[in-house]
XYZ file of C-alpha atoms in Angstrom:
448
model
C -88.249 -24.846 -85.051
C -88.216 -25.876 -81.450
C -84.660 -24.674 -81.116
C -85.616 -21.179 -81.842
C -86.696 -20.605 -78.260
C -83.199 -21.238 -76.828
C -80.761 -18.263 -76.407
C -77.092 -18.570 -76.827
C -74.865 -17.813 -73.760
C -73.622 -14.646 -75.494
C -77.094 -13.387 -76.234
C -78.029 -13.828 -72.532
C -74.911 -12.064 -71.417
C -75.541 -9.191 -73.865
C -79.067 -8.927 -72.522
C -78.019 -8.844 -68.982
C -75.370 -6.357 -69.817
C -77.946 -4.228 -71.465
C -80.197 -4.346 -68.346
C -77.186 -3.485 -66.109
C -76.201 -0.557 -68.280
C -79.774 0.750 -68.233
C -80.481 0.354 -64.599
C -80.132 3.849 -63.001
C -79.285 2.268 -59.684
C -76.202 0.512 -61.207
C -74.911 3.291 -63.409
C -73.727 5.183 -60.381
C -72.795 3.126 -57.200
C -70.957 4.040 -54.131
C -69.193 1.085 -52.306
C -67.246 0.729 -49.129
C -64.955 -2.290 -48.593
C -61.495 -3.726 -48.279
C -59.072 -4.162 -51.208
C -58.035 -7.713 -52.116
C -55.917 -9.273 -54.903
C -54.646 -5.858 -56.084
C -52.745 -6.153 -59.400
C -51.440 -3.385 -61.442
C -51.067 -4.085 -65.133
C -48.318 -2.760 -67.362
C -50.915 -0.797 -69.163
C -51.623 1.227 -65.995
C -54.997 -0.468 -65.363
C -55.630 -1.699 -61.711
C -57.439 -5.016 -61.205
C -58.708 -5.879 -57.596
C -61.526 -7.067 -55.606
C -63.704 -5.211 -53.031
C -64.824 -7.383 -50.052
C -66.573 -7.169 -46.684
C -67.646 -9.794 -44.175
C -70.299 -11.167 -46.454
C -69.396 -10.855 -50.195
C -66.618 -10.177 -52.721
C -67.056 -8.282 -55.970
C -64.459 -7.854 -58.830
C -63.445 -4.379 -59.882
C -61.260 -2.671 -62.364
C -59.982 0.835 -62.616
C -58.696 1.945 -66.057
C -55.426 3.785 -66.355
C -57.229 7.037 -67.243
C -58.683 7.117 -63.736
C -55.885 5.258 -61.838
C -53.511 8.034 -62.794
C -55.269 10.466 -60.487
C -55.074 8.313 -57.355
C -53.513 10.056 -54.389
C -52.382 6.827 -52.775
C -51.068 3.460 -53.914
C -53.705 0.623 -53.738
C -52.449 -2.224 -51.439
C -53.914 -5.294 -50.016
C -56.085 -4.770 -46.950
C -56.751 -1.094 -47.303
C -60.258 0.139 -46.490
C -61.526 2.237 -49.405
C -64.491 4.196 -50.719
C -65.128 3.692 -54.442
C -67.346 5.382 -56.950
C -68.265 3.818 -60.372
C -70.748 1.742 -62.260
C -71.691 -1.932 -62.432
C -71.709 -3.864 -65.612
C -71.037 -7.337 -66.890
C -67.786 -8.387 -68.661
C -69.113 -10.428 -71.636
C -66.135 -12.827 -71.964
C -66.584 -14.172 -68.430
C -70.213 -13.402 -67.866
C -69.242 -11.982 -64.498
C -70.446 -8.647 -63.252
C -67.892 -6.207 -61.885
C -67.440 -2.566 -60.792
C -65.791 -0.126 -63.118
C -64.262 2.163 -60.716
C -63.899 5.911 -61.668
C -62.845 7.246 -58.209
C -61.303 5.723 -55.161
C -60.114 7.096 -51.823
C -59.078 5.645 -48.621
C -61.714 5.316 -45.977
C -61.561 6.851 -42.523
C -58.932 4.818 -40.644
C -57.386 3.884 -43.919
C -56.492 7.598 -44.499
C -54.989 7.623 -40.973
C -52.941 4.569 -41.677
C -51.639 6.253 -44.997
C -50.675 9.370 -42.946
C -49.105 7.190 -40.328
C -46.975 5.481 -42.950
C -45.927 8.866 -44.277
C -44.977 10.150 -40.815
C -43.080 6.976 -39.921
C -41.018 7.137 -43.076
C -40.299 10.850 -42.637
C -39.139 10.378 -38.961
C -37.055 7.326 -39.942
C -35.252 9.153 -42.704
C -34.450 12.013 -40.194
C -32.844 9.425 -37.870
C -35.438 9.857 -35.057
C -35.621 6.036 -34.564
C -31.807 5.609 -34.417
C -30.346 3.861 -31.363
C -27.865 6.701 -30.736
C -30.806 8.907 -29.633
C -31.997 6.304 -27.128
C -31.413 7.349 -23.453
C -30.378 4.597 -21.189
C -32.464 3.560 -18.213
C -30.942 4.000 -14.745
C -30.133 0.657 -13.099
C -31.583 1.611 -9.757
C -34.222 4.377 -10.288
C -35.361 6.250 -7.227
C -38.495 7.924 -8.772
C -40.834 6.876 -11.509
C -43.710 8.885 -13.094
C -46.582 6.944 -14.762
C -48.644 8.805 -17.369
C -51.987 6.849 -17.828
C -55.660 6.901 -16.797
C -55.684 6.357 -13.041
C -59.135 4.485 -13.459
C -57.630 1.921 -15.689
C -56.546 -1.613 -14.615
C -53.241 -0.957 -16.289
C -52.206 1.521 -13.606
C -53.087 -0.818 -10.796
C -51.067 -3.664 -12.422
C -48.043 -1.407 -12.881
C -48.065 -0.140 -9.300
C -48.363 -3.636 -8.028
C -45.534 -4.829 -10.234
C -43.242 -1.897 -9.239
C -43.846 -2.527 -5.481
C -43.321 -6.238 -5.770
C -40.002 -6.073 -7.754
C -38.454 -2.976 -6.289
C -40.232 -1.436 -3.210
C -37.589 1.266 -2.814
C -38.875 3.233 -5.812
C -41.219 6.156 -5.331
C -44.093 6.234 -7.916
C -46.114 9.262 -9.126
C -49.190 8.807 -11.246
C -50.385 11.636 -13.571
C -54.001 10.993 -14.451
C -54.356 11.593 -18.236
C -56.980 11.343 -20.856
C -55.836 8.535 -23.130
C -58.245 8.509 -25.955
C -60.727 10.807 -27.779
C -60.277 14.126 -29.543
C -58.780 15.973 -26.543
C -56.430 13.109 -25.504
C -53.536 14.067 -27.878
C -52.991 17.566 -26.230
C -53.531 16.059 -22.816
C -50.744 13.561 -23.370
C -48.443 16.141 -24.779
C -49.010 18.576 -21.817
C -48.541 15.804 -19.172
C -45.344 14.516 -20.872
C -43.936 18.026 -20.618
C -44.988 18.300 -16.930
C -43.552 14.865 -16.129
C -40.277 15.881 -17.741
C -39.958 18.930 -15.493
C -40.440 16.772 -12.400
C -36.843 15.320 -13.210
C -37.793 11.839 -12.086
C -35.513 9.021 -13.250
C -37.999 7.274 -15.559
C -41.398 8.052 -17.239
C -43.760 5.270 -18.233
C -46.374 6.212 -20.809
C -48.933 3.278 -20.872
C -52.488 2.304 -21.478
C -54.449 -0.976 -21.741
C -55.667 -2.567 -24.921
C -58.324 -1.180 -27.192
C -59.331 -0.724 -30.891
C -56.976 0.975 -33.308
C -59.193 4.062 -32.996
C -58.685 4.024 -29.256
C -55.004 3.874 -29.536
C -54.553 6.347 -32.304
C -53.518 9.085 -29.974
C -50.108 7.377 -29.764
C -49.728 7.426 -33.550
C -49.852 11.186 -33.688
C -46.652 12.765 -34.978
C -46.499 15.627 -32.475
C -46.894 13.189 -29.576
C -43.911 11.187 -30.888
C -41.864 14.328 -31.351
C -42.635 15.427 -27.746
C -41.106 12.141 -26.510
C -38.121 12.749 -28.718
C -37.331 16.116 -27.178
C -37.673 14.980 -23.519
C -34.589 14.679 -21.182
C -36.054 11.968 -19.133
C -35.985 8.305 -20.414
C -39.492 7.157 -21.611
C -40.760 3.649 -21.599
C -43.953 3.069 -23.665
C -46.392 0.243 -22.996
C -49.334 0.771 -25.291
C -52.134 -1.758 -25.732
C -51.493 -5.442 -26.150
C -48.314 -7.194 -27.362
C -49.396 -7.159 -31.019
C -50.119 -3.415 -30.951
C -47.360 -1.166 -32.127
C -47.732 2.705 -32.371
C -45.552 5.562 -33.647
C -44.457 6.425 -30.140
C -43.061 2.896 -29.611
C -40.590 3.508 -32.375
C -39.348 6.803 -30.936
C -39.401 5.899 -27.207
C -36.181 5.112 -25.459
C -37.565 1.582 -24.640
C -40.680 -0.075 -25.930
C -42.517 -2.664 -23.832
C -45.169 -5.050 -25.129
C -47.748 -4.224 -22.343
C -48.030 -1.712 -19.435
C -47.080 -4.476 -16.957
C -44.000 -5.389 -19.000
C -43.051 -1.645 -18.995
C -43.123 -1.671 -15.192
C -40.868 -4.805 -15.105
C -38.443 -3.099 -17.484
C -38.309 0.047 -15.360
C -36.907 -1.481 -12.180
C -34.641 -4.343 -11.162
C -36.067 -7.397 -9.327
C -35.062 -7.360 -5.595
C -34.710 -11.114 -5.721
C -31.971 -10.715 -8.401
C -30.325 -8.049 -6.211
C -30.216 -10.144 -3.154
C -28.857 -13.140 -5.119
C -26.009 -10.945 -6.566
C -25.292 -9.668 -3.040
C -25.010 -13.214 -1.649
C -22.672 -14.051 -4.540
C -20.629 -11.006 -3.807
C -20.434 -11.838 -0.179
C -19.303 -15.388 -0.917
C -16.722 -14.143 -3.301
C -15.320 -11.635 -0.804
C -15.277 -14.284 1.906
C -13.236 -16.646 -0.289
C -10.819 -13.942 -1.269
C -10.250 -12.876 2.457
C -9.812 -16.606 3.377
C -7.205 -17.036 0.618
C -5.456 -13.828 1.701
C -5.332 -14.972 5.352
C -4.031 -18.424 4.361
C -1.375 -16.698 2.238
C -0.320 -14.306 4.974
C -0.314 -17.106 7.568
C 1.903 -19.276 5.363
C 4.282 -16.316 4.783
C 4.378 -15.687 8.589
C 5.191 -19.355 9.259
C 8.031 -19.215 6.646
C 9.542 -16.083 8.139
C 9.160 -17.485 11.633
C 11.333 -20.432 10.711
C 14.123 -18.272 9.262
C 17.341 -19.517 10.886
C 18.491 -16.052 11.897
C 15.306 -15.473 13.904
C 15.904 -18.749 15.632
C 19.376 -17.685 16.593
C 19.211 -13.777 17.199
C 22.994 -13.577 17.784
C 23.554 -14.238 14.068
C 21.821 -10.814 13.298
C 24.585 -8.769 14.795
C 27.673 -11.015 15.222
C 29.177 -10.075 11.974
C 28.473 -6.415 12.422
C 30.004 -6.391 15.859
C 33.048 -8.119 14.549
C 33.383 -5.679 11.670
C 33.018 -2.764 14.212
C 35.873 -4.134 16.291
C 38.042 -4.399 13.064
C 37.075 -0.824 12.010
C 37.942 0.406 15.592
C 41.337 -1.337 15.559
C 42.186 0.003 12.193
C 41.247 3.620 13.282
C 43.299 3.298 16.415
C 46.411 2.018 14.377
C 46.061 4.834 11.968
C 45.768 7.476 14.648
C 48.705 5.983 16.506
C 50.862 5.912 13.443
C 49.955 9.435 12.442
C 50.726 10.704 15.924
C 53.982 8.767 16.120
C 55.114 10.086 12.779
C 54.387 13.655 13.601
C 56.249 13.316 17.023
C 59.192 11.824 15.256
C 59.546 14.564 12.713
C 59.126 17.367 15.493
C 61.891 15.669 17.488
C 64.176 15.600 14.449
C 63.483 19.270 13.830
C 64.379 20.275 17.436
C 67.704 18.265 17.269
C 68.545 19.996 14.072
C 67.853 23.409 15.605
C 69.853 22.524 18.766
C 73.140 21.791 16.885
C 72.745 24.282 14.012
C 72.063 27.860 14.041
C 68.796 27.978 12.118
C 68.764 30.118 9.058
C 65.804 31.760 7.456
C 65.081 28.708 5.449
C 65.165 26.451 8.392
C 62.893 28.813 10.382
C 60.487 28.808 7.505
C 60.536 25.072 7.289
C 59.974 24.843 11.016
C 56.967 27.315 10.784
C 55.566 25.299 7.800
C 56.017 22.021 9.776
C 54.233 23.488 12.787
C 51.501 24.804 10.594
C 51.078 21.399 8.965
C 51.166 19.659 12.276
C 48.371 21.924 13.407
C 46.365 21.115 10.258
C 46.960 17.491 10.810
C 45.754 17.670 14.408
C 42.594 19.449 13.350
C 42.071 16.910 10.488
C 42.555 14.069 12.940
C 40.083 15.519 15.467
C 37.473 15.960 12.578
C 38.084 12.451 11.221
C 38.030 10.915 14.705
C 34.813 12.873 15.478
C 33.044 11.653 12.272
C 34.287 8.061 12.833
C 33.012 8.204 16.518
C 29.560 9.469 15.260
C 29.366 6.761 12.694
C 30.410 4.185 15.354
C 27.756 5.468 17.615
C 25.057 5.181 14.892
C 26.132 1.661 14.118
C 26.044 0.747 17.726
C 22.671 2.324 18.191
C 21.401 0.459 15.100
C 22.641 -2.827 16.441
C 21.280 -2.060 19.822
C 17.746 -1.480 18.459
C 17.901 -4.935 16.902
C 19.253 -6.613 19.975
C 16.925 -9.066 21.604
C 18.507 -7.910 24.901
C 16.718 -4.720 24.571
C 13.430 -6.458 24.129
C 14.145 -8.484 27.322
C 14.966 -5.376 29.099
C 11.475 -3.970 28.416
C 10.114 -6.846 30.488
C 9.708 -9.439 27.845
C 11.142 -13.038 27.889
C 11.379 -15.867 25.466
C 10.766 -19.609 26.192
C 12.540 -22.533 24.640
C 11.854 -26.259 24.743
C 14.724 -28.652 23.812
C 16.645 -25.690 22.247
C 13.655 -24.534 20.075
C 11.802 -21.314 20.711
C 8.146 -21.855 21.704
C 5.762 -19.743 19.569
C 2.551 -21.711 19.953
C 0.962 -23.573 22.955
C 0.414 -26.517 20.589
C 4.275 -27.195 20.828
C 3.966 -28.231 24.438
C 2.440 -30.947 26.464
C 1.741 -31.492 30.050
C 4.917 -32.218 32.031
C 7.336 -30.680 29.429
C 10.238 -28.642 30.902
C 10.803 -25.293 29.404
C 13.423 -22.630 29.934
C 12.406 -18.987 30.127
C 15.100 -16.352 29.545
C 14.897 -12.783 30.949
C 17.056 -9.737 30.723
C 19.123 -11.147 33.494
C 19.091 -14.775 34.265
C 16.681 -17.653 33.283
C 14.520 -20.172 34.874
C 13.394 -23.744 34.224
C 9.740 -24.634 34.802
C 7.500 -27.621 34.074
C 4.102 -27.232 32.191
C 1.161 -28.055 34.390
C -1.576 -26.636 31.991
C -1.907 -25.892 28.320
C -4.524 -23.582 27.047
C -4.777 -23.676 23.203
C -7.305 -20.934 22.876
C -5.308 -18.301 24.763
C -7.725 -18.020 27.572
C -6.946 -18.783 31.280
């Protein structure tokens, strides 16, 4: 009889379930929280938990309600749910039976952001082929940001330190709030018309709501349409917005954006020093090579003995002249002999018509021969003159006639003061005559 006062677990659970089901505050509840442990059953039911900073409650959405969802429930989404609270008898745990669910505020924005990102990616807006290259040495940079923020001061300081040659223009812009979207779009267009070399769109860190302007699709499309390269530096290193995907270059922070926009003057100076050293080495190598070639040419045996340059040509000229004289002599002698023979024949015989014609032909031939000889002699003489003039231009004597001389020591031409010592006897040869002198002073540097 004493046991009659004890309830079974099932009885207690059924009683509590009855209480839950009868409580008007539990038959219609509205909850706000974050999804966790989301699982979609093959039956179409969705099992998950709803949590906030303090508590977690289990929930289920049956397939008849889950089919009307406008989004896909995923881990971490912030949602608004409507349903009833009851107890699941098998486990004795209470849970929310969700009838309606929608994304909460920022969650809706994230959902739209994902849709925009997917759409732009499919159209190729993020492809590398659309990225404009940054100039290596920009002359002008426009910064679009709030001029009261610390980010602008940091960027200007960084640009001045790294590359003081660049000219910087700051366009003060509203970077958060309802009116910031249009302000950013308008100032991007204005900056593009300035035709500067680079545009930096940047702002310091903040909440996701503060940075949401840069997740707007029309802001991203404005950047895509611009002709000037754009660097984005939005928020902190972990923040990534839609404009970062579409910009020509994405920097982790505003300061990093300034560093990417310009080269470092220290790197430039280092490269200049390296180039200077390289050019100096190449010039030294070229001079050494040219000096070695000059020394080789200077030791050429014909330059040491200038007579060898024209001896053979002079000898050949004499032979050609003798040959020409012999041929001219023989030709004249042969013509004279034939003429004498013709005269003798005419003297002892009465010339007939044939003889007269032969004589006339002979005289005509002699005239032709004389003219040919004069032409041949004239051409040969001109050629001879040219050869003589060519040899004469190469003659060391002509150099001496212009006031120069050359000096020898023990039969070797002296080209460098280093070849001589005090007391050496040297011979200087002029256009006419030569002298012998003794070295009393040697100046190696070429100065008196």
